[in-house]
CSV table of C-alpha atoms in Angstrom, one decimal:
chain,number,residue,atom,x,y,z
A,23,MET,CA,0.0,0.0,0.0
A,24,LEU,CA,1.3,3.4,-1.0
A,25,PHE,CA,0.9,5.2,2.3
A,26,ALA,CA,1.4,2.4,4.8
A,27,THR,CA,5.1,3.2,5.5
A,28,SER,CA,4.5,6.1,7.9
A,29,ALA,CA,5.1,5.6,11.6
A,30,TYR,CA,3.4,8.9,12.4
A,31,ALA,CA,0.8,8.5,15.2
A,32,VAL,CA,-2.5,10.1,14.1
A,33,ASP,CA,-5.9,10.0,15.8
A,34,ILE,CA,-8.4,9.5,13.0
A,35,THR,CA,-11.9,10.5,13.8
A,36,THR,CA,-14.8,8.4,12.2
A,37,CYS,CA,-17.7,10.7,11.4
A,38,PRO,CA,-21.4,9.9,11.8
A,39,THR,CA,-21.8,9.4,8.0
A,40,ASP,CA,-19.1,6.8,7.8
A,41,ALA,CA,-20.7,3.5,7.0
A,42,ALA,CA,-20.1,0.0,5.6
A,43,VAL,CA,-16.6,0.7,4.4
A,44,PRO,CA,-14.8,-2.4,3.5
A,45,MET,CA,-11.8,-2.9,5.7
A,46,ARG,CA,-9.2,-2.9,2.9
A,47,VAL,CA,-10.7,0.3,1.5
A,48,ALA,CA,-10.8,2.0,5.0
A,49,GLU,CA,-7.1,1.1,5.6
A,50,ALA,CA,-6.0,2.4,2.3
A,51,LEU,CA,-7.9,5.6,2.7
A,52,ASP,CA,-6.7,6.1,6.3
A,53,GLY,CA,-3.2,6.0,4.7
A,54,VAL,CA,-4.1,9.0,2.6
A,55,LEU,CA,-5.6,10.9,5.4
A,56,THR,CA,-2.6,10.2,7.7
A,57,ALA,CA,-0.2,11.4,4.8
A,58,ALA,CA,-2.0,14.7,4.7
A,59,VAL,CA,-1.2,15.6,8.2
A,60,ASP,CA,2.1,13.6,8.6
A,61,THR,CA,4.8,16.2,9.1
A,62,GLU,CA,7.5,13.5,9.6
A,63,GLY,CA,6.7,10.9,7.1
A,64,PRO,CA,8.3,10.1,3.6
A,65,LEU,CA,5.8,12.1,1.7
A,66,SER,CA,6.0,15.4,3.7
A,67,ALA,CA,9.3,16.6,2.1
A,68,ALA,CA,7.8,16.3,-1.4
A,69,PHE,CA,4.2,17.4,-0.8
A,70,GLY,CA,4.0,19.0,2.6
A,71,ALA,CA,1.5,18.5,5.3
A,72,ALA,CA,-1.3,20.2,7.2
A,73,PRO,CA,-2.4,20.5,10.8
A,74,GLY,CA,-5.8,19.0,9.9
A,75,ALA,CA,-7.6,17.2,7.1
A,76,VAL,CA,-10.9,15.7,6.1
A,77,LEU,CA,-11.3,13.0,3.6
A,78,SER,CA,-14.8,11.9,2.4
A,79,LEU,CA,-16.0,9.4,-0.3
A,80,GLN,CA,-19.5,8.4,-1.1
A,81,ALA,CA,-20.0,5.1,-3.0
A,82,PRO,CA,-23.2,3.4,-3.9
A,83,ASP,CA,-22.9,1.0,-1.1
A,84,TRP,CA,-20.5,2.6,1.4
A,85,THR,CA,-19.4,6.0,2.7
A,86,TYR,CA,-16.0,6.8,4.0
A,87,ALA,CA,-15.9,10.0,6.1
A,88,ARG,CA,-13.0,10.7,8.5
A,89,ALA,CA,-10.9,13.5,9.8
A,90,ALA,CA,-7.4,13.8,11.2
A,91,GLY,CA,-5.5,16.4,13.1
A,92,VAL,CA,-6.5,19.7,14.7
A,93,THR,CA,-8.3,23.0,13.7
A,94,ASN,CA,-6.1,25.0,16.0
A,95,LEU,CA,-2.4,24.3,16.9
A,96,GLU,CA,-2.6,26.2,20.1
A,97,THR,CA,-5.8,24.5,21.5
A,98,GLY,CA,-5.5,21.1,19.9
A,99,GLN,CA,-9.2,21.1,19.1
A,100,PRO,CA,-9.8,18.1,16.9
A,101,ILE,CA,-11.0,18.8,13.2
A,102,SER,CA,-14.4,17.4,12.2
A,103,CYS,CA,-15.9,16.2,8.9
A,104,ASP,CA,-18.6,18.9,9.0
A,105,MET,CA,-16.3,21.9,9.2
A,106,ALA,CA,-16.2,24.4,6.4
A,107,PHE,CA,-13.2,24.9,4.2
A,108,GLN,CA,-12.2,27.3,1.4
A,109,ILE,CA,-12.7,25.4,-1.8
A,110,GLY,CA,-10.3,27.6,-3.8
A,111,SER,CA,-10.2,26.8,-7.5
A,112,ASN,CA,-13.1,24.3,-7.2
A,113,THR,CA,-15.1,27.5,-7.4
A,114,LYS,CA,-14.2,27.5,-11.2
A,115,MET,CA,-16.6,24.6,-11.7
A,116,MET,CA,-19.3,26.9,-10.4
A,117,THR,CA,-18.4,29.9,-12.5
A,118,ALA,CA,-18.2,27.7,-15.5
A,119,ALA,CA,-21.6,26.1,-14.6
A,120,VAL,CA,-23.3,29.7,-14.4
A,121,ILE,CA,-21.6,30.6,-17.8
A,122,LEU,CA,-23.1,27.5,-19.4
A,123,GLN,CA,-26.5,28.2,-17.8
A,124,LEU,CA,-26.4,31.7,-19.4
A,125,GLN,CA,-25.5,30.2,-22.7
A,126,GLU,CA,-28.6,28.0,-22.5
A,127,GLU,CA,-30.6,31.0,-21.9
A,128,GLY,CA,-29.2,32.8,-25.0
A,129,ALA,CA,-27.4,35.5,-22.9
A,130,LEU,CA,-24.0,34.6,-24.3
A,131,SER,CA,-22.1,32.0,-26.3
A,132,LEU,CA,-18.8,30.4,-25.4
A,133,ASP,CA,-17.6,31.4,-28.8
A,134,ASP,CA,-18.4,35.0,-28.1
A,135,ARG,CA,-15.4,37.3,-28.1
A,136,LEU,CA,-14.6,39.0,-24.8
A,137,ALA,CA,-15.0,42.4,-26.4
A,138,ILE,CA,-18.7,41.7,-27.0
A,139,HIS,CA,-19.4,41.7,-23.2
A,140,LEU,CA,-16.5,43.7,-21.7
A,141,PRO,CA,-15.5,46.1,-24.5
A,142,GLU,CA,-13.6,48.6,-22.3
A,143,ILE,CA,-11.5,45.8,-20.5
A,144,ALA,CA,-10.9,44.1,-23.9
A,145,ALA,CA,-9.6,47.2,-25.4
A,146,GLY,CA,-6.8,47.4,-22.8
A,147,LEU,CA,-6.1,43.7,-22.5
A,148,PRO,CA,-3.4,42.3,-24.9
A,149,ASN,CA,-5.3,40.2,-27.5
A,150,GLY,CA,-8.5,41.2,-25.9
A,151,ASP,CA,-10.1,41.8,-29.3
A,152,VAL,CA,-9.8,38.1,-30.3
A,153,ILE,CA,-10.0,36.2,-27.0
A,154,THR,CA,-13.2,34.1,-26.7
A,155,LEU,CA,-15.1,33.0,-23.6
A,156,ARG,CA,-14.3,29.4,-24.4
A,157,GLN,CA,-10.5,30.1,-24.3
A,158,LEU,CA,-10.9,32.0,-21.0
A,159,ALA,CA,-12.7,29.0,-19.6
A,160,ASN,CA,-10.4,26.2,-20.7
A,161,HIS,CA,-7.2,28.3,-20.2
A,162,THR,CA,-6.2,28.5,-23.8
A,163,ALA,CA,-6.4,32.3,-24.0
A,164,GLY,CA,-2.8,33.0,-22.8
A,165,VAL,CA,-4.0,35.7,-20.3
A,166,PHE,CA,-1.5,36.5,-17.6
A,167,SER,CA,-2.7,35.2,-14.2
A,168,TYR,CA,-2.8,37.9,-11.6
A,169,THR,CA,-1.8,35.5,-8.9
A,170,ASP,CA,1.7,34.9,-10.5
A,171,ASN,CA,4.7,37.1,-9.9
A,172,ALA,CA,4.8,39.4,-12.8
A,173,PRO,CA,7.4,39.8,-15.6
A,174,ASP,CA,8.1,43.4,-14.5
A,175,GLY,CA,9.0,42.2,-11.0
A,176,ALA,CA,5.7,43.0,-9.3
A,177,PRO,CA,4.8,40.3,-6.8
A,178,GLY,CA,1.6,38.5,-7.8
A,179,ILE,CA,-1.6,39.1,-5.8
A,180,MET,CA,-1.5,36.3,-3.2
A,181,GLU,CA,2.2,35.7,-3.8
A,182,GLY,CA,2.9,39.0,-2.2
A,183,ASP,CA,0.7,38.1,0.8
A,184,ILE,CA,3.2,35.6,2.2
A,185,SER,CA,5.5,38.1,3.7
A,186,ASP,CA,3.1,41.0,4.3
A,187,PRO,CA,0.1,40.7,6.6
A,188,ASP,CA,-1.5,43.9,5.3
A,189,ALA,CA,-1.4,42.5,1.8
A,190,LEU,CA,-2.9,39.2,3.1
A,191,ARG,CA,-5.9,41.2,4.4
A,192,ARG,CA,-6.3,43.5,1.4
A,193,GLY,CA,-9.5,43.5,-0.5
A,194,PHE,CA,-9.9,43.8,-4.2
A,195,THR,CA,-12.7,44.2,-6.7
A,196,MET,CA,-12.7,41.9,-9.7
A,197,THR,CA,-11.9,44.9,-11.9
A,198,GLU,CA,-8.8,45.6,-9.8
A,199,LEU,CA,-7.6,42.1,-10.2
A,200,VAL,CA,-7.9,42.4,-14.0
A,201,ASP,CA,-6.2,45.8,-14.0
A,202,PHE,CA,-3.1,44.2,-12.2
A,203,ALA,CA,-2.9,41.5,-14.9
A,204,ILE,CA,-3.1,44.2,-17.7
A,205,GLU,CA,-0.7,46.6,-16.0
A,206,HIS,CA,2.0,44.1,-15.0
A,207,GLY,CA,1.5,41.0,-17.1
A,208,GLU,CA,2.3,39.7,-20.6
A,209,PRO,CA,0.4,37.1,-22.5
A,210,SER,CA,1.8,33.5,-22.3
A,211,PHE,CA,0.9,32.8,-26.0
A,212,SER,CA,-1.6,33.9,-28.6
A,213,PRO,CA,-5.1,32.9,-27.8
A,214,GLY,CA,-6.0,29.4,-29.1
A,215,ALA,CA,-2.4,28.8,-30.2
A,216,GLU,CA,-2.0,25.2,-31.1
A,217,GLY,CA,-0.7,23.0,-28.3
A,218,GLN,CA,-0.6,25.9,-25.8
A,219,TRP,CA,-2.2,25.8,-22.4
A,220,ALA,CA,-1.6,27.8,-19.3
A,221,TYR,CA,-3.8,28.0,-16.1
A,222,SER,CA,-5.0,31.5,-15.6
A,223,ASN,CA,-7.0,32.8,-12.7
A,224,SER,CA,-7.5,36.1,-14.6
A,225,GLY,CA,-9.6,34.3,-17.1
A,226,TYR,CA,-12.1,33.3,-14.5
A,227,ILE,CA,-12.2,36.7,-13.0
A,228,LEU,CA,-13.2,38.0,-16.5
A,229,LEU,CA,-15.9,35.4,-16.7
A,230,GLY,CA,-17.1,36.5,-13.2
A,231,LEU,CA,-17.3,40.1,-14.5
A,232,ILE,CA,-19.3,39.0,-17.4
A,233,ILE,CA,-21.7,37.1,-15.1
A,234,GLU,CA,-22.2,40.2,-13.0
A,235,LYS,CA,-22.9,42.4,-16.0
A,236,ILE,CA,-25.4,40.1,-17.5
A,237,GLU,CA,-27.2,39.3,-14.3
A,238,ALA,CA,-27.0,42.9,-13.0
A,239,ARG,CA,-26.2,41.7,-9.4
A,240,PRO,CA,-23.2,40.6,-7.4
A,241,ILE,CA,-21.8,37.2,-8.2
A,242,ALA,CA,-22.4,36.0,-4.6
A,243,GLU,CA,-26.2,36.4,-5.2
A,244,VAL,CA,-25.9,34.7,-8.6
A,245,PHE,CA,-24.3,31.6,-7.2
A,246,LYS,CA,-26.8,31.5,-4.3
A,247,ALA,CA,-29.8,31.8,-6.6
A,248,ARG,CA,-28.6,29.5,-9.4
A,249,LEU,CA,-26.5,26.9,-7.5
A,250,PHE,CA,-26.7,26.9,-3.7
A,251,ASP,CA,-30.4,27.4,-3.1
A,252,PRO,CA,-31.6,25.0,-5.8
A,253,LEU,CA,-29.2,22.2,-4.6
A,254,VAL,CA,-29.9,23.1,-1.0
A,255,MET,CA,-26.2,23.7,-0.2
A,256,GLU,CA,-27.1,25.5,3.1
A,257,ASP,CA,-23.5,25.6,4.3
A,258,THR,CA,-22.0,27.1,1.2
A,259,VAL,CA,-21.3,30.8,0.5
A,260,TYR,CA,-19.3,32.9,-1.9
A,261,TRP,CA,-17.2,35.1,0.5
A,262,ASN,CA,-15.7,38.4,-0.6
A,263,ASP,CA,-13.7,39.5,2.5
A,264,VAL,CA,-11.6,38.3,5.4
A,265,PRO,CA,-13.4,35.3,6.9
A,266,THR,CA,-15.3,35.9,10.0
A,267,PRO,CA,-15.8,33.4,12.9
A,268,GLU,CA,-19.3,32.8,11.8
A,269,LEU,CA,-18.0,30.9,8.8
A,270,GLY,CA,-16.6,28.2,11.0
A,271,LEU,CA,-13.2,27.9,9.3
A,272,PRO,CA,-10.3,26.3,11.0
A,273,ARG,CA,-7.0,28.2,11.3
A,274,ALA,CA,-5.0,27.9,8.2
A,275,TYR,CA,-1.3,27.9,7.4
A,276,LEU,CA,1.0,28.3,4.4
A,277,GLY,CA,2.8,25.0,5.1
A,278,VAL,CA,5.2,23.1,7.3
A,279,PRO,CA,6.5,24.2,9.9
A,280,PHE,CA,3.2,26.2,10.3
A,281,ASP,CA,5.0,29.4,11.1
A,282,ILE,CA,3.1,31.5,8.6
A,283,GLU,CA,-0.6,31.7,9.5
A,284,THR,CA,-3.0,32.6,6.6
A,285,THR,CA,-6.3,32.5,8.5
A,286,ASP,CA,-7.0,36.1,7.6
A,287,TRP,CA,-6.5,35.8,3.9
A,288,ASN,CA,-9.0,38.2,2.1
A,289,MET,CA,-11.0,35.9,-0.1
A,290,SER,CA,-11.9,38.7,-2.6
A,291,GLN,CA,-8.4,37.9,-3.9
A,292,GLY,CA,-9.9,34.6,-5.2
A,293,ALA,CA,-13.3,36.0,-6.3
A,294,ALA,CA,-14.8,34.1,-9.3
A,295,ALA,CA,-11.6,32.0,-9.5
A,296,GLY,CA,-11.7,30.9,-5.9
A,297,ALA,CA,-13.8,32.6,-3.2
A,298,VAL,CA,-16.3,29.9,-2.1
A,299,VAL,CA,-16.5,28.4,1.4
A,300,SER,CA,-18.3,25.0,1.6
A,301,THR,CA,-18.3,21.7,3.5
A,302,ALA,CA,-17.6,18.2,2.4
A,303,ALA,CA,-21.3,17.3,2.4
A,304,ASP,CA,-22.3,20.3,0.3
A,305,MET,CA,-19.5,19.6,-2.2
A,306,HIS,CA,-20.6,16.0,-2.5
A,307,VAL,CA,-24.0,17.4,-3.5
A,308,PHE,CA,-22.5,19.8,-6.0
A,309,ILE,CA,-20.2,17.4,-7.8
A,310,GLN,CA,-22.9,14.7,-7.9
A,311,ALA,CA,-25.4,17.2,-9.4
A,312,LEU,CA,-22.9,18.5,-11.9
A,313,MET,CA,-21.9,15.1,-13.1
A,314,SER,CA,-25.4,13.8,-13.3
A,315,ASP,CA,-26.3,16.8,-15.6
A,316,ALA,CA,-28.7,18.2,-13.1
A,317,LEU,CA,-27.6,21.8,-13.5
A,318,PHE,CA,-28.5,22.2,-17.1
A,319,THR,CA,-31.7,21.9,-19.3
A,320,VAL,CA,-30.1,21.5,-22.7
A,321,PRO,CA,-28.8,18.0,-23.5
A,322,ASP,CA,-25.6,19.2,-25.2
A,323,THR,CA,-24.5,21.7,-22.4
A,324,PHE,CA,-22.7,19.2,-20.2
A,325,ASP,CA,-21.0,17.9,-23.4
A,326,ASP,CA,-19.6,21.4,-23.8
A,327,MET,CA,-18.3,21.3,-20.2
A,328,GLN,CA,-16.5,18.0,-21.0
A,329,ASP,CA,-15.1,19.0,-24.3
A,330,THR,CA,-11.4,19.0,-23.2
A,331,VAL,CA,-8.1,20.3,-24.5
A,332,PRO,CA,-4.7,18.6,-23.7
A,333,THR,CA,-2.7,20.5,-21.0
A,334,GLY,CA,0.7,18.8,-20.9
A,335,SER,CA,0.3,18.5,-17.2
A,336,PRO,CA,0.4,14.9,-15.7
A,337,GLY,CA,-1.9,16.0,-12.8
A,338,ILE,CA,-4.5,17.5,-15.1
A,339,PRO,CA,-4.1,15.8,-18.6
A,340,ALA,CA,-7.2,17.3,-20.0
A,341,TYR,CA,-9.3,20.4,-19.2
A,342,GLY,CA,-12.7,21.4,-20.3
A,343,ILE,CA,-15.0,24.2,-19.4
A,344,GLY,CA,-14.1,24.6,-15.6
A,345,LEU,CA,-13.9,20.8,-15.4
A,346,ALA,CA,-10.8,18.7,-15.5
A,347,GLU,CA,-10.5,15.0,-16.4
A,348,LYS,CA,-7.8,14.0,-14.0
A,349,ALA,CA,-7.7,10.4,-15.3
A,350,GLN,CA,-9.8,8.4,-17.6
A,351,GLY,CA,-13.4,8.7,-16.2
A,352,VAL,CA,-12.3,10.8,-13.1
A,353,TRP,CA,-13.8,14.3,-13.4
A,354,GLY,CA,-13.5,17.3,-11.0
A,355,HIS,CA,-11.2,20.0,-10.0
A,356,GLY,CA,-8.8,21.0,-7.3
A,357,GLY,CA,-8.4,24.0,-5.1
A,358,GLN,CA,-5.6,25.9,-3.4
A,359,THR,CA,-5.7,29.1,-1.4
A,360,LEU,CA,-3.1,30.4,0.9
A,361,GLY,CA,-4.3,28.2,3.7
A,362,PHE,CA,-6.3,25.3,2.1
A,363,GLN,CA,-5.7,22.5,-0.4
A,364,SER,CA,-8.7,20.6,-1.7
A,365,GLU,CA,-10.0,18.1,-4.2
A,366,VAL,CA,-13.5,17.5,-5.5
A,367,ALA,CA,-14.0,14.8,-8.1
A,368,GLU,CA,-16.2,11.9,-9.1
A,369,PHE,CA,-15.2,8.5,-10.5
A,370,SER,CA,-17.9,8.2,-13.0
A,371,GLU,CA,-17.9,4.6,-13.8
A,372,GLN,CA,-18.0,3.5,-10.1
A,373,GLY,CA,-20.3,6.3,-9.0
A,374,ILE,CA,-18.0,7.4,-6.3
A,375,SER,CA,-17.6,11.1,-5.3
A,376,LEU,CA,-14.6,12.4,-3.6
A,377,VAL,CA,-14.1,15.4,-1.3
A,378,GLY,CA,-10.9,16.1,0.4
A,379,TRP,CA,-9.3,19.1,2.1
A,380,ALA,CA,-6.5,20.1,4.5
A,381,THR,CA,-5.5,23.3,6.3
A,382,SER,CA,-2.4,24.3,4.6
A,383,SER,CA,-1.6,25.3,1.0
A,384,GLN,CA,1.0,22.4,0.6
A,385,ASN,CA,-0.1,18.9,1.3
A,386,ILE,CA,-1.1,15.6,-0.3
A,387,MET,CA,-4.6,16.8,-1.0
A,388,GLY,CA,-3.1,18.7,-4.0
A,389,LEU,CA,-2.9,15.2,-5.6
A,390,GLY,CA,-6.3,14.1,-4.2
A,391,ALA,CA,-7.6,12.1,-7.1
A,392,GLN,CA,-4.4,10.5,-7.9
A,393,VAL,CA,-3.6,9.3,-4.4
A,394,VAL,CA,-7.2,8.3,-3.7
A,395,SER,CA,-7.2,6.3,-7.0
A,396,GLN,CA,-4.2,4.5,-5.9
A,397,ALA,CA,-5.9,3.8,-2.5
A,398,LEU,CA,-9.0,2.5,-4.2
A,399,VAL,CA,-6.8,0.2,-6.3
A,400,ASP,CA,-5.2,-1.1,-3.2
A,401,GLY,CA,-8.5,-1.6,-1.6
A,402,GLY,CA,-9.8,-3.5,-4.6
A,403,VAL,CA,-12.4,-1.0,-5.6
A,404,LEU,CA,-10.7,0.1,-8.8
A,405,PRO,CA,-8.9,-2.2,-11.3
A,406,ASP,CA,-5.1,-2.0,-11.2
A,407,PRO,CA,-4.3,0.1,-14.3
A,408,SER,CA,-0.9,-1.6,-14.6
A,409,ILE,CA,-2.6,-4.9,-15.4
A,410,ALA,CA,-4.5,-3.4,-18.4
A,411,ALA,CA,-1.3,-1.6,-19.4
A,412,ALA,CA,0.7,-4.8,-19.2
A,413,ALA,CA,-1.8,-6.7,-21.3
A,414,ALA,CA,-1.6,-4.0,-24.0
A,415,LEU,CA,2.2,-4.0,-23.8
A,416,ARG,CA,2.3,-7.8,-24.1
A,417,GLU,CA,0.1,-7.6,-27.1
A,418,SER,CA,2.4,-5.1,-28.7
A,419,LEU,CA,5.6,-7.0,-27.8
A,420,VAL,CA,4.9,-10.5,-29.2
A,421,ASP,CA,5.3,-11.8,-32.7
A,422,THR,CA,7.2,-8.6,-33.8
A,423,GLU,CA,10.9,-8.4,-34.7
A,424,TRP,CA,12.2,-5.4,-32.8
A,425,ARG,CA,15.4,-4.0,-34.2
A,426,LEU,CA,17.7,-2.0,-32.0
A,427,ILE,CA,18.3,1.6,-33.4
A,428,SER,CA,19.9,3.4,-30.5
A,429,VAL,CA,21.4,3.0,-27.1
A,430,ALA,CA,21.7,5.8,-24.5
A,431,ASP,CA,23.3,6.0,-21.0
A,432,PRO,CA,24.4,8.8,-18.8
A,433,GLU,CA,28.1,8.4,-19.5
A,434,THR,CA,28.3,8.1,-23.3
A,435,GLY,CA,25.0,9.7,-24.2
A,436,GLU,CA,23.0,8.4,-27.1
A,437,GLN,CA,24.7,6.3,-29.9
A,438,ALA,CA,23.1,4.9,-33.1
A,439,MET,CA,23.0,1.2,-33.7
A,440,GLN,CA,22.8,-0.8,-36.8
A,441,PRO,CA,19.3,-2.3,-36.8
A,442,GLU,CA,20.0,-5.2,-39.0
A,443,ARG,CA,22.7,-6.4,-36.5
A,444,TYR,CA,20.8,-6.4,-33.1
A,445,SER,CA,17.1,-7.5,-32.7
A,446,ILE,CA,14.8,-9.5,-30.4
A,447,THR,CA,11.5,-11.3,-31.1
A,448,PHE,CA,9.2,-12.1,-28.2
A,449,VAL,CA,7.2,-15.3,-28.5
A,450,GLU,CA,4.4,-16.5,-26.3
A,451,PRO,CA,4.3,-17.9,-23.6
A,452,GLY,CA,7.8,-16.8,-22.7
A,453,ASP,CA,10.5,-17.5,-25.2
A,454,PHE,CA,12.5,-15.1,-27.4
A,455,ALA,CA,14.9,-15.2,-30.3
A,456,GLY,CA,17.4,-12.6,-31.0
A,457,GLN,CA,20.3,-11.4,-33.1
A,458,ALA,CA,23.4,-10.2,-31.4
A,459,ASP,CA,25.4,-9.0,-34.3
A,460,CYS,CA,26.9,-12.1,-35.9
A,461,ASN,CA,25.4,-14.5,-33.3
A,462,ARG,CA,21.9,-15.9,-32.8
A,463,LEU,CA,20.5,-15.8,-29.3
A,464,LEU,CA,17.7,-17.7,-27.6
A,465,GLY,CA,16.2,-17.2,-24.1
A,466,GLY,CA,13.1,-16.5,-22.0
A,467,TRP,CA,11.2,-13.5,-20.8
A,468,ASN,CA,8.5,-12.6,-18.3
A,469,LEU,CA,6.3,-9.6,-17.9
A,470,ASP,CA,4.9,-9.0,-14.4
A,471,LYS,CA,2.7,-5.9,-14.7
A,472,MET,CA,5.1,-3.4,-16.2
A,473,THR,CA,8.3,-5.2,-15.0
A,474,LEU,CA,10.0,-7.1,-17.9
A,475,THR,CA,12.7,-9.7,-17.1
A,476,ILE,CA,14.8,-11.1,-20.0
A,477,THR,CA,16.9,-14.2,-19.4
A,478,PRO,CA,19.4,-14.8,-22.2
A,479,GLY,CA,20.1,-18.5,-23.0
A,480,PRO,CA,22.1,-20.3,-25.6
A,481,MET,CA,24.0,-18.2,-28.2
A,482,THR,CA,26.2,-19.1,-31.1
A,483,LYS,CA,30.0,-18.4,-30.6
A,484,ALA,CA,30.9,-16.8,-34.0
A,485,LEU,CA,33.7,-14.2,-34.0
A,486,CYS,CA,32.1,-10.9,-34.7
A,487,PRO,CA,33.8,-7.7,-36.2
A,488,PRO,CA,36.0,-5.6,-33.8
A,489,ASP,CA,33.3,-2.9,-33.5
A,490,SER,CA,30.7,-5.6,-32.4
A,491,GLN,CA,28.6,-4.9,-29.2
A,492,SER,CA,27.3,-8.4,-29.2
A,493,ASP,CA,28.3,-9.1,-25.6
A,494,ALA,CA,27.2,-5.7,-24.4
A,495,TYR,CA,23.8,-6.2,-26.1
A,496,VAL,CA,23.3,-9.6,-24.3
A,497,GLY,CA,24.3,-7.8,-21.0
A,498,TRP,CA,21.7,-5.1,-21.6
A,499,LEU,CA,19.1,-7.6,-22.3
A,500,GLY,CA,19.9,-9.6,-19.2
A,501,THR,CA,19.6,-6.6,-16.9
A,502,THR,CA,16.3,-5.3,-18.4
A,503,THR,CA,13.8,-4.1,-15.8
A,504,SER,CA,11.0,-2.5,-17.7
A,505,ALA,CA,9.5,-1.8,-21.1
A,506,GLN,CA,7.2,0.7,-22.8
A,507,ILE,CA,5.9,1.6,-26.2
A,508,ASP,CA,6.4,5.3,-26.9
A,509,ASP,CA,4.1,7.6,-28.9
A,510,ALA,CA,6.2,6.9,-32.0
A,511,GLY,CA,5.6,3.2,-31.7
A,512,HIS,CA,9.2,2.5,-30.5
A,513,LEU,CA,9.9,-0.2,-27.9
A,514,ILE,CA,12.0,1.3,-25.1
A,515,LEU,CA,13.8,-1.2,-22.7
A,516,THR,CA,15.4,0.1,-19.5
A,517,SER,CA,18.5,-1.8,-18.4
A,518,ASN,CA,19.7,-1.4,-14.8
A,519,ASP,CA,23.1,-2.8,-14.1
A,520,ASP,CA,23.9,-1.9,-10.5
A,521,GLY,CA,22.6,1.5,-11.0
A,522,MET,CA,23.9,2.2,-14.4
A,523,PHE,CA,20.7,2.8,-16.4
A,524,THR,CA,20.8,2.2,-20.2
A,525,LEU,CA,17.8,2.9,-22.5
A,526,LEU,CA,17.5,0.6,-25.6
A,527,GLN,CA,15.3,1.9,-28.4
A,528,PHE,CA,13.9,-0.5,-30.9
A,529,GLU,CA,11.7,-0.1,-34.0
A,530,ALA,CA,9.4,-2.7,-35.5
A,531,ALA,CA,10.8,-4.4,-38.6
A,532,GLN,CA,8.8,-3.5,-41.7
């Protein structure tokens, strides 16, 4: 199990809604929850940790709902599953949903240019005359994100908060956030440029301004009327100021060692890109409603939301209209503020919704869907993807003559090989035949998930030319540890000889 190596002592609170969780599933998910608050474990150095965390999954026949850690480092008050949290960029799913509702009503189109709805802002924004609402929503507009440090040296809004308590508490209008992006930023690329994608909070502020203009009321009221009230999300609110005690938020921190408290972060800095406060229960309601197409009246609307573009990011490989496909069939979003990290998603095929959050901006909940997926594999709920991948790899390997075209290692770099002199053909159930320059080679092979073991056997003993790498080739095959087929259809074998890694690249014989 991925998270079972920690010796960190954590008291996990089982919440009232927790019910009928299979033991293997509970143990695996407890490992994820522990990792979120484990300041001493092996994952903390890479991903951080938080004082408190909540993890909640709702499946058709069981519910996991547990909490770990504390709400307050000074008092040690335990965190609970029903506490509120800042959902951060999960807000973007809500902003996108309202934009799509307005499209259904004919008030706008995703393919409208920004200038149609915000002409004055578009006139001052680089590329503002050609940017479309779709590009803003799927992050292909290239608009500078106001939260990032600017090219001219100005600290990004939020980035500048880390060392300045006054900046942390400073309020902004959405227009002021856009003005910062215009004054200090530069486009990442031309709108809609092929193969380009860059996450931009500014894009969602612009969408928020469009919502307010069309609706002629604050976006907080729009969210309440269009989303929170119809879904009976009674513990959810769009917040545009420093949080007050009535919101019921725990104290929040930038990260380990929790010496920078960010509880007073002014949420107007997130606005339509990240200013909602909610609970795990309410966010289950939201993601389930969204994924069941309950928020829209036109059949094609949710298809628009799931119309994705590739991102080039392994954590979010595909992004639609405010909705990410985090893995095949796993849809949702993530959220990060200066004091919270969260994840909201649904495993569509299994009908499992996920809400996880923790009280720092750096912790394992930033990889929520990925780590929960692994836990569900460990718990036997999801199929092990390596098994399917291995089956596909095996099918590609066998009955093809693979010819060696190059070899690469850290010491000598990449060197071209002569394909007609070095080859291997894998035969079921576990034999191979190969050419090692002027010699013929036989042997066996075994594929265990993605681990490939090759065992060289008898070989002819012909005397090869002086430049031959016959013996080296046999040695590489004998220390092979893994195999993959790359996008170009090449077979890549990885050889590990006492820490010396060599990559062997083969092409299929024509």
